[in-house]
PDB file of C-alpha atoms in Angstrom:
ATOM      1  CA  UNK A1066      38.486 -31.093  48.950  1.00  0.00           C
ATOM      2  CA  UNK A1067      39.948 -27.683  50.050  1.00  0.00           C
ATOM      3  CA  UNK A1068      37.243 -27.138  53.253  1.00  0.00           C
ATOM      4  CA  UNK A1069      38.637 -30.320  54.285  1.00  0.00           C
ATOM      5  CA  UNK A1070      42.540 -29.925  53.739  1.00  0.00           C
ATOM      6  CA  UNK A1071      41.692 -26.416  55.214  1.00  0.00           C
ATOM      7  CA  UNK A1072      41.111 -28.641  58.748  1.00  0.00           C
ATOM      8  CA  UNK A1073      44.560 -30.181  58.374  1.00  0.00           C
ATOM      9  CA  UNK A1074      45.848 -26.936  57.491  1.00  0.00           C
ATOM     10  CA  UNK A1075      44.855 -25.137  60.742  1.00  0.00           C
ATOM     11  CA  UNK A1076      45.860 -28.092  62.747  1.00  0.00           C
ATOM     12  CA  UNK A1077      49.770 -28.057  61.257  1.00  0.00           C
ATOM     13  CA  UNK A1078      49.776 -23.762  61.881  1.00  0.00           C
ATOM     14  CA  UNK A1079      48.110 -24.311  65.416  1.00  0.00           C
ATOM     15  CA  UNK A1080      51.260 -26.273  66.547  1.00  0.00           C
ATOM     16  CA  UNK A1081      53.600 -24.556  69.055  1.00  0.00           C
ATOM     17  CA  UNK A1082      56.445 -26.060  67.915  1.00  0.00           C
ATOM     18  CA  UNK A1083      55.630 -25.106  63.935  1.00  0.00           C
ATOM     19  CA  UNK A1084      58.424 -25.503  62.097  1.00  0.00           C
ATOM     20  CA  UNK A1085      59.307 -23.812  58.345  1.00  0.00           C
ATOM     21  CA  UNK A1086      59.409 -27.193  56.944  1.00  0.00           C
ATOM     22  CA  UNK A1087      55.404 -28.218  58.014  1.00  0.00           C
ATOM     23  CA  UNK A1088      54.842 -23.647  57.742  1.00  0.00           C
ATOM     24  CA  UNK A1089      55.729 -23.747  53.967  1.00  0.00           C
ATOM     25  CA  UNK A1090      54.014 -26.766  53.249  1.00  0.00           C
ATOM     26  CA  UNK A1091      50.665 -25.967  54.336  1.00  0.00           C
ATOM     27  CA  UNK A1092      50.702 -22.464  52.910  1.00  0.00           C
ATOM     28  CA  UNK A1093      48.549 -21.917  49.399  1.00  0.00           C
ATOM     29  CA  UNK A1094      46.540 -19.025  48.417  1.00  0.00           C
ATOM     30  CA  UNK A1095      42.932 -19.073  49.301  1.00  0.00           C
ATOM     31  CA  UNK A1096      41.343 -17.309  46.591  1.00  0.00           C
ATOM     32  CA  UNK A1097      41.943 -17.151  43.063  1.00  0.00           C
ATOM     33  CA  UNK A1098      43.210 -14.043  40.923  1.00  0.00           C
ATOM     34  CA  UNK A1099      42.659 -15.212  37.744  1.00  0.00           C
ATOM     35  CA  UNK A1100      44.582 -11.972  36.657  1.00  0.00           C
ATOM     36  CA  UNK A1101      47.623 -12.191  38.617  1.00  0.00           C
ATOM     37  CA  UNK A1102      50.173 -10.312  37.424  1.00  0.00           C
ATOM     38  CA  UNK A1103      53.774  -9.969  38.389  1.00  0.00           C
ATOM     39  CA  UNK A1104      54.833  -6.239  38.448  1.00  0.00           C
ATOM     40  CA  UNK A1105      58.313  -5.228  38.304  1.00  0.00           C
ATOM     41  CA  UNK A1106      61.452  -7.604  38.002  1.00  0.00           C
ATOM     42  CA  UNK A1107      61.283 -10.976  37.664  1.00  0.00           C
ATOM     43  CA  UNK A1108      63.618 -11.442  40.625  1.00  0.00           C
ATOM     44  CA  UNK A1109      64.177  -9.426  43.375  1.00  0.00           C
ATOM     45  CA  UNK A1110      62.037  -6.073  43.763  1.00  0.00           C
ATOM     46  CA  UNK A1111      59.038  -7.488  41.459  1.00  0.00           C
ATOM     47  CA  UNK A1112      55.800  -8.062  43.442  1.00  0.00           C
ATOM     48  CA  UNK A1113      52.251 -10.164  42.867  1.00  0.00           C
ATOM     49  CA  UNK A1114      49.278  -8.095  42.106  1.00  0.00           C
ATOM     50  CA  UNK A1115      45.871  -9.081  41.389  1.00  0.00           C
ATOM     51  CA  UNK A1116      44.540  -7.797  38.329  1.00  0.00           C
ATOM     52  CA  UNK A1117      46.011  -4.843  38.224  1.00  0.00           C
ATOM     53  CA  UNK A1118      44.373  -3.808  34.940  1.00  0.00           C
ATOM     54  CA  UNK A1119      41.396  -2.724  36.794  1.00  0.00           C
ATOM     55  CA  UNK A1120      42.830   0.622  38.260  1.00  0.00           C
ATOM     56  CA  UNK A1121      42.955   1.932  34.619  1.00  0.00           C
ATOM     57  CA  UNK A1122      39.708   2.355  35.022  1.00  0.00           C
ATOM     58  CA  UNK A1123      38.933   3.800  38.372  1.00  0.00           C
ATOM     59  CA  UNK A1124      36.400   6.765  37.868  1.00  0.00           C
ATOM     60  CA  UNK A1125      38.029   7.868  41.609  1.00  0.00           C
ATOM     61  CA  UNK A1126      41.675   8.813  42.909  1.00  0.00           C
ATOM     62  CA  UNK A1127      43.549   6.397  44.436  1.00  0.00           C
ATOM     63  CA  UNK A1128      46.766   6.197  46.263  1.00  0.00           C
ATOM     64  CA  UNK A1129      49.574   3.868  46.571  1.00  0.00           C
ATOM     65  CA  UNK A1130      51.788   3.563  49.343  1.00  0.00           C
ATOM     66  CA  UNK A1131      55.131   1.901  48.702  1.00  0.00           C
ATOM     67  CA  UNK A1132      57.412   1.301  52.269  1.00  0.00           C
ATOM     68  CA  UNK A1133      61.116   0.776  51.436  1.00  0.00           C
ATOM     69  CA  UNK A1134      62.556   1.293  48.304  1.00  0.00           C
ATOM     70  CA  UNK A1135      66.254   1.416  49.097  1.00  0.00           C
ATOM     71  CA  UNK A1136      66.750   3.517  45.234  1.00  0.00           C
ATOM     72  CA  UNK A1137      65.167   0.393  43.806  1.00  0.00           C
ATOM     73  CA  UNK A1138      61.869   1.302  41.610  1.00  0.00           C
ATOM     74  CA  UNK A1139      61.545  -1.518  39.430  1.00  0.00           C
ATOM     75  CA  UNK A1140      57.688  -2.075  41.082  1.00  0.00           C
ATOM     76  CA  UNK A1141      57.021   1.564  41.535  1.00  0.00           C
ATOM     77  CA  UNK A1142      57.909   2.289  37.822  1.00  0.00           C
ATOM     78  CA  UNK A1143      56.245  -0.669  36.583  1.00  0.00           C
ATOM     79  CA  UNK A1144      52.628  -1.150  38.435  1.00  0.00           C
ATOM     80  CA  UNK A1145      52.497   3.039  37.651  1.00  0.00           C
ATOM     81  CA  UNK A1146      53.025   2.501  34.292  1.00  0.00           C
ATOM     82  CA  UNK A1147      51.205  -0.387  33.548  1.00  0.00           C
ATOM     83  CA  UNK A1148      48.023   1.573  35.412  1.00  0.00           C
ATOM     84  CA  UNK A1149      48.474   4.888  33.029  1.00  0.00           C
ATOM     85  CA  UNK A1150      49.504   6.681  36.929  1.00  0.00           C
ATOM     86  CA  UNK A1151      45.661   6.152  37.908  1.00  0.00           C
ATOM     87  CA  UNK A1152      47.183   6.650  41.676  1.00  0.00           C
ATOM     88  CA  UNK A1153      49.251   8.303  43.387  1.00  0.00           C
ATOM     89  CA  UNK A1154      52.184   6.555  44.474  1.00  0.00           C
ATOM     90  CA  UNK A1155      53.773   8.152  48.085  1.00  0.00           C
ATOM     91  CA  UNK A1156      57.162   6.591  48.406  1.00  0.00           C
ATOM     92  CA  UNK A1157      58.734   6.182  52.024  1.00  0.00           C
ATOM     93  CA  UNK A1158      61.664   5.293  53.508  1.00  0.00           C
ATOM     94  CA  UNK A1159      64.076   5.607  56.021  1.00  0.00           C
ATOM     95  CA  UNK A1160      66.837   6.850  54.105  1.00  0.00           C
ATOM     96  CA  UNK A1161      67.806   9.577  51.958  1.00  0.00           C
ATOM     97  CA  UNK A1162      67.381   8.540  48.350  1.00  0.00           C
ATOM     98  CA  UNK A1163      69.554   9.447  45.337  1.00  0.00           C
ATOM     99  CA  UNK A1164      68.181  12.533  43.040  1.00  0.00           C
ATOM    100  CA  UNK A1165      67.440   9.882  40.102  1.00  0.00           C
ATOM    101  CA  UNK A1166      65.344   8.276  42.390  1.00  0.00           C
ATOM    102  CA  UNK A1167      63.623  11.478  43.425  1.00  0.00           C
ATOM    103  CA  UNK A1168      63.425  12.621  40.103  1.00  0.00           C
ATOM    104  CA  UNK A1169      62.501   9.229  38.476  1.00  0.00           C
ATOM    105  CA  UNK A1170      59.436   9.265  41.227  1.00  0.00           C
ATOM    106  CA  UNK A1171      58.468  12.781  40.033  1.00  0.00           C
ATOM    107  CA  UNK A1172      58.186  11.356  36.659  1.00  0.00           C
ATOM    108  CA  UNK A1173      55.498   8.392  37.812  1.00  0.00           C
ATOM    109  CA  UNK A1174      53.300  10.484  39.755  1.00  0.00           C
ATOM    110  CA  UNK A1175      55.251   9.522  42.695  1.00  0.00           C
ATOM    111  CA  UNK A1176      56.402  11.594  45.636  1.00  0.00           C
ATOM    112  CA  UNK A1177      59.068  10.628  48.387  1.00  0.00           C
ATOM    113  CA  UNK A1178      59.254  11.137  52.275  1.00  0.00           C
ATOM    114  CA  UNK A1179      61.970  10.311  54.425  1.00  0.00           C
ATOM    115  CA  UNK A1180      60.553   8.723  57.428  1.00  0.00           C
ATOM    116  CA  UNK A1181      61.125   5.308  60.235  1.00  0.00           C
ATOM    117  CA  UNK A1182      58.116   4.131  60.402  1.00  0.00           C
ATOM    118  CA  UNK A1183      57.519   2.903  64.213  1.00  0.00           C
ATOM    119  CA  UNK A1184      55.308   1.874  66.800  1.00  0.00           C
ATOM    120  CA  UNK A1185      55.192   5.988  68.318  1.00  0.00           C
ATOM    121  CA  UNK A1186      55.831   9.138  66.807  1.00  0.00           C
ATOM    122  CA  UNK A1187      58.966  11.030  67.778  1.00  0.00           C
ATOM    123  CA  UNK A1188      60.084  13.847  65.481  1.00  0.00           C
ATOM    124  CA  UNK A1189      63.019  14.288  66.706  1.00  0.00           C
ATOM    125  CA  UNK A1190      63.949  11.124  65.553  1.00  0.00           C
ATOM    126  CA  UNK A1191      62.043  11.455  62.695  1.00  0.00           C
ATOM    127  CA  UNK A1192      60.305   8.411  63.245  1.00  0.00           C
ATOM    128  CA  UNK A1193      56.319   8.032  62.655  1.00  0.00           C
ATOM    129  CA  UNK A1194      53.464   5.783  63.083  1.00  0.00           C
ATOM    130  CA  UNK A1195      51.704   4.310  60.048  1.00  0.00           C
ATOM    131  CA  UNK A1196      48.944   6.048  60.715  1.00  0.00           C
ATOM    132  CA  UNK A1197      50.368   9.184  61.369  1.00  0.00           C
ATOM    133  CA  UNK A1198      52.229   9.231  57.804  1.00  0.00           C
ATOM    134  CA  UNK A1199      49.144   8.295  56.153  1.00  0.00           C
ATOM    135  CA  UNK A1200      47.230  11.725  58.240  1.00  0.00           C
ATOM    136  CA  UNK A1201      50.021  13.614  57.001  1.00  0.00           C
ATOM    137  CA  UNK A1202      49.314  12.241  53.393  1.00  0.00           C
ATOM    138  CA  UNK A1203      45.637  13.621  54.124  1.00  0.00           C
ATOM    139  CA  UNK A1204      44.769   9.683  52.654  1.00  0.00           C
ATOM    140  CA  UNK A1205      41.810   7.829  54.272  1.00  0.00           C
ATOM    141  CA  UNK A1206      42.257   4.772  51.975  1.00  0.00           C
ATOM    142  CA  UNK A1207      44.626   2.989  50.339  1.00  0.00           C
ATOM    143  CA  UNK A1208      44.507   0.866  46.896  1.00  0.00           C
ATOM    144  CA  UNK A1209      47.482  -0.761  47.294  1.00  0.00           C
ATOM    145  CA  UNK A1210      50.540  -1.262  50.124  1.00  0.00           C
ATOM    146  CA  UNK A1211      53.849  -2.610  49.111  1.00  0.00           C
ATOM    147  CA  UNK A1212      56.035  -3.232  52.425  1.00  0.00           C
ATOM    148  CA  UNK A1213      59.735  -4.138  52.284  1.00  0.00           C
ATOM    149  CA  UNK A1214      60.952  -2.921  55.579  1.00  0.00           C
ATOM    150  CA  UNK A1215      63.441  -5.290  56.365  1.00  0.00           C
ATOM    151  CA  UNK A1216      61.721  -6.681  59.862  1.00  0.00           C
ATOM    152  CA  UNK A1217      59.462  -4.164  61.016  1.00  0.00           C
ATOM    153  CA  UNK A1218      56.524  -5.642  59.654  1.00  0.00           C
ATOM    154  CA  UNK A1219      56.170  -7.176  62.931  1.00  0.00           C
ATOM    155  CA  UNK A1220      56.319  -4.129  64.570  1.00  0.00           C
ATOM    156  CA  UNK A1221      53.769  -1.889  62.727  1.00  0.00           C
ATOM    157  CA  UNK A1222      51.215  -4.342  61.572  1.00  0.00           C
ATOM    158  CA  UNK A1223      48.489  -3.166  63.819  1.00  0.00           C
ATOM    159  CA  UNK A1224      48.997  -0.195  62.693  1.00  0.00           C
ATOM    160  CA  UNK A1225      48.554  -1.104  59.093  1.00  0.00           C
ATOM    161  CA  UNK A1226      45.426  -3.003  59.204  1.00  0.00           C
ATOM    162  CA  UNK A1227      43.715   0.245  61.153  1.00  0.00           C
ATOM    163  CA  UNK A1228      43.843   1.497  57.573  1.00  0.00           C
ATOM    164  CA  UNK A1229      41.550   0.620  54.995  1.00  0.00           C
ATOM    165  CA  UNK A1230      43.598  -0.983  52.141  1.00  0.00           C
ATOM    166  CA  UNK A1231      42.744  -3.274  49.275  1.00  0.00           C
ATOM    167  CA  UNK A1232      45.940  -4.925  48.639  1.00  0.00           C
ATOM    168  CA  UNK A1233      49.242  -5.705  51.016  1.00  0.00           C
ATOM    169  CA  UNK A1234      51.995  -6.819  49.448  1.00  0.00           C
ATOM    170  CA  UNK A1235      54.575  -7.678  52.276  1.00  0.00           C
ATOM    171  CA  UNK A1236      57.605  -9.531  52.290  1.00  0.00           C
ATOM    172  CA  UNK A1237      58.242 -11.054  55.646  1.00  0.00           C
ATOM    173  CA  UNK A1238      61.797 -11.099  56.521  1.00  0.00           C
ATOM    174  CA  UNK A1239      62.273 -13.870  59.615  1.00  0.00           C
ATOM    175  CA  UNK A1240      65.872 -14.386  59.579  1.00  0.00           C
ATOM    176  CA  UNK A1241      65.567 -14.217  63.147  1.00  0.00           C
ATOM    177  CA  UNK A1242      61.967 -15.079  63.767  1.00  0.00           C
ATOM    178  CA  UNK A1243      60.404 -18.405  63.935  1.00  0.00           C
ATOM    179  CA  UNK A1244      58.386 -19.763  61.627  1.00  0.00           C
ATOM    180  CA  UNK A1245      55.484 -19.399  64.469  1.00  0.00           C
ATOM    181  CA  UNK A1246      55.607 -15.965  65.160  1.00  0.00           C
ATOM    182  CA  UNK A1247      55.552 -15.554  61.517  1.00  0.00           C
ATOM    183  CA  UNK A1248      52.751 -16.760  60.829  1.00  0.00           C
ATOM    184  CA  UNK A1249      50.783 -14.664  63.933  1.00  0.00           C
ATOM    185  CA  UNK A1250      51.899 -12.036  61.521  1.00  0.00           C
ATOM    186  CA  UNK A1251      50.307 -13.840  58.766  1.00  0.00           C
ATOM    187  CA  UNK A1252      47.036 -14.551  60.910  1.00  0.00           C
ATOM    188  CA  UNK A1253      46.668 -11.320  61.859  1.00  0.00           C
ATOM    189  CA  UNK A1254      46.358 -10.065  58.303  1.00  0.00           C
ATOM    190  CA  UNK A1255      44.341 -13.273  57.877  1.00  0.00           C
ATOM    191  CA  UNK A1256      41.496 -11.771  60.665  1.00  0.00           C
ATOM    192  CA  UNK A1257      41.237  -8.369  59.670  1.00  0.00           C
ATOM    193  CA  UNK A1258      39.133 -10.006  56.657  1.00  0.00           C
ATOM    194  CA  UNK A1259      42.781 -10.243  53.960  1.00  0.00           C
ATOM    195  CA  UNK A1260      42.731 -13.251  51.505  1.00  0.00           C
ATOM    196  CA  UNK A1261      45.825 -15.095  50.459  1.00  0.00           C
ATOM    197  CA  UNK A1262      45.984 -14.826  46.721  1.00  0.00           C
ATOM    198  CA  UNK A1263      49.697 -15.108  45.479  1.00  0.00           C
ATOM    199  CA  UNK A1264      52.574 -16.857  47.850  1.00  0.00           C
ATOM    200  CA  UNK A1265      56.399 -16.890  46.987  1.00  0.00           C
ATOM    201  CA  UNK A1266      59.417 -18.057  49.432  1.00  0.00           C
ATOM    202  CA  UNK A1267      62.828 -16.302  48.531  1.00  0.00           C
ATOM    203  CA  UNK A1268      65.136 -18.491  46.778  1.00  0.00           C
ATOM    204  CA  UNK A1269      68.752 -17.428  48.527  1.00  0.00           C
ATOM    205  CA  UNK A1270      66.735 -16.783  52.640  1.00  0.00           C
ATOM    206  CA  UNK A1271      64.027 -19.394  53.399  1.00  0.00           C
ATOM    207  CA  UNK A1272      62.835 -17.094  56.358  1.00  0.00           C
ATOM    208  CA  UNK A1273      62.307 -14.494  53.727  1.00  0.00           C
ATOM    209  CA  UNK A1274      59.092 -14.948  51.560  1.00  0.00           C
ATOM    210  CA  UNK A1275      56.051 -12.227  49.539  1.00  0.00           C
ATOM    211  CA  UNK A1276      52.674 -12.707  50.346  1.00  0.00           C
ATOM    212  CA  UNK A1277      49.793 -11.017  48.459  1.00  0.00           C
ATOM    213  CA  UNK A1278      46.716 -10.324  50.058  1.00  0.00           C
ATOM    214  CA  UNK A1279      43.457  -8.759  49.309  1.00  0.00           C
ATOM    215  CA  UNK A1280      40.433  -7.876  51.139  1.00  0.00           C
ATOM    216  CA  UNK A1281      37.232  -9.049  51.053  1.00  0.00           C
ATOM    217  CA  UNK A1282      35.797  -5.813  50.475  1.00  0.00           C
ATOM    218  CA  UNK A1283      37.950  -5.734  47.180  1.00  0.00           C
ATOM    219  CA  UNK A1284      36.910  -8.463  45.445  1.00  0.00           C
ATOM    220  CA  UNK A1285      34.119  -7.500  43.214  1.00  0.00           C
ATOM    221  CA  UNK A1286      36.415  -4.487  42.476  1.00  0.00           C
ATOM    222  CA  UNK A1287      39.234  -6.584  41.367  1.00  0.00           C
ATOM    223  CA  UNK A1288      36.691  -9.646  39.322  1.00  0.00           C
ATOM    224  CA  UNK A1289      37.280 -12.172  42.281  1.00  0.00           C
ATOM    225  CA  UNK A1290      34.670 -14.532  42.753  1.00  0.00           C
ATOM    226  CA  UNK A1291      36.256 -17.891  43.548  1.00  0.00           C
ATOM    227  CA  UNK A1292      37.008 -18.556  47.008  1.00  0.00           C
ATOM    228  CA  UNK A1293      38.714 -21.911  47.965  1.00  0.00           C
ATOM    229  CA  UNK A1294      38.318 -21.266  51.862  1.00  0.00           C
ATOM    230  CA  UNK A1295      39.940 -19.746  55.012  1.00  0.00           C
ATOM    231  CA  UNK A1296      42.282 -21.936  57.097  1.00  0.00           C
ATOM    232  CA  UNK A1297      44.533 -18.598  58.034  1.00  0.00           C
ATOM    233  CA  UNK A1298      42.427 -16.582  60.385  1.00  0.00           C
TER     234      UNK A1298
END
């Protein structure tokens, strides 16, 4: 049933003049977490992760990366505590943060740098590329990516998915962005071998919606073995 709905699917997204009406309705995870957890606040700030349980266990380092935090740690706090700080969590943003916040990173194995992330680097406007901030890290992988970077996904997502990461967590913020171009942004996570798992529009900003997506390369790591089907690449 799925394979075939997955041919109506691509047909709706394919249209030019894709609306968010026919975008949202079409939209449904294409693998199953059976472990999906919410970490952080049940409103705003909280994020989807699949079975997040499994880091506890990691015989390895790991890293996670959390872009824009705005003082708000309600995920950073939670998924670090909930995985007994099995990563490291690097914090960025492009403002200065409070000392709590600094100090309540310190705390969670967390550390904080100030940074824009954009397309080039210029330092003297402190502004960096992903993958420059992730050199600077010394980090060739990462576990998990929560973005929240109030329209600049659309900017930077190249540079993201030149970096091998197991989970994105990004909430798309399309105030001013059609519902097509939104989901390029989508499809392009879509084709760099990302499955939909978890799916939530924002209840005050249509545009505005959190996606969860995990690679392919992830799921035996993470207990995934159902697929429904692809219909976003």
């Amino acid at each position: 049933m799925f394979q075939l709905q997955s041919i109506d699917r691509r047909k709706v997204l394919a249209n030019n003049n894709l609306d968010w009406t026919d975008y949202y309705s079409v939209i449904v995870p294409e693998v199953l977490c059976n472990d999906i957890l919410r970490v952080g606040r049940v409103v705003d700030g909280g994020k989807w992760v699949c079975n997040p349980i499994k880091i506890r266990h990691f015989k390895e380092g790991c890293v996670i990366y959390s872009f824009g935090i705005s003082n708000e740690l309600s995920f950073d706090e939670a998924i670090q505590n909930f995985t007994q700080q099995r990563c490291v969590l690097k914090a960025i943003d492009k403002f200065k943060q409070n000392s709590d916040t600094i100090k309540q990173l310190e705390k969670i194995r967390g550390v904080f740098k100030q940074v824009e992330i954009a397309n080039i680097t210029n330092q003297d406007k402190n502004q960096y590329s992903f993958s420059d901030v992730v050199s600077t890290f010394g980090d060739k992988r990462i576990e998990i990516l929560k973005i929240d970077i109030e329209g600049a996904e659309y900017q930077v997502i190249d540079q993201i998915l030149s970096i091998p990461i197991c989970q994105i967590l990004i909430e798309t913020h399309s105030m001013k962005i059609s519902a097509k171009k939104t989901f390029e942004l989508i499809q392009k996570i879509a084709k760099s071998g990302f499955y939909l798992f978890a799916f939530q529009i924002n209840g005050a900003f249509h545009p505005l919606a959190e996606y969860g997506f995990i690679h392919e390369k992830c799921f035996e790591t993470y207990g995934l073995t159902t697929v429904y089907g692809r219909y976003l690449d």
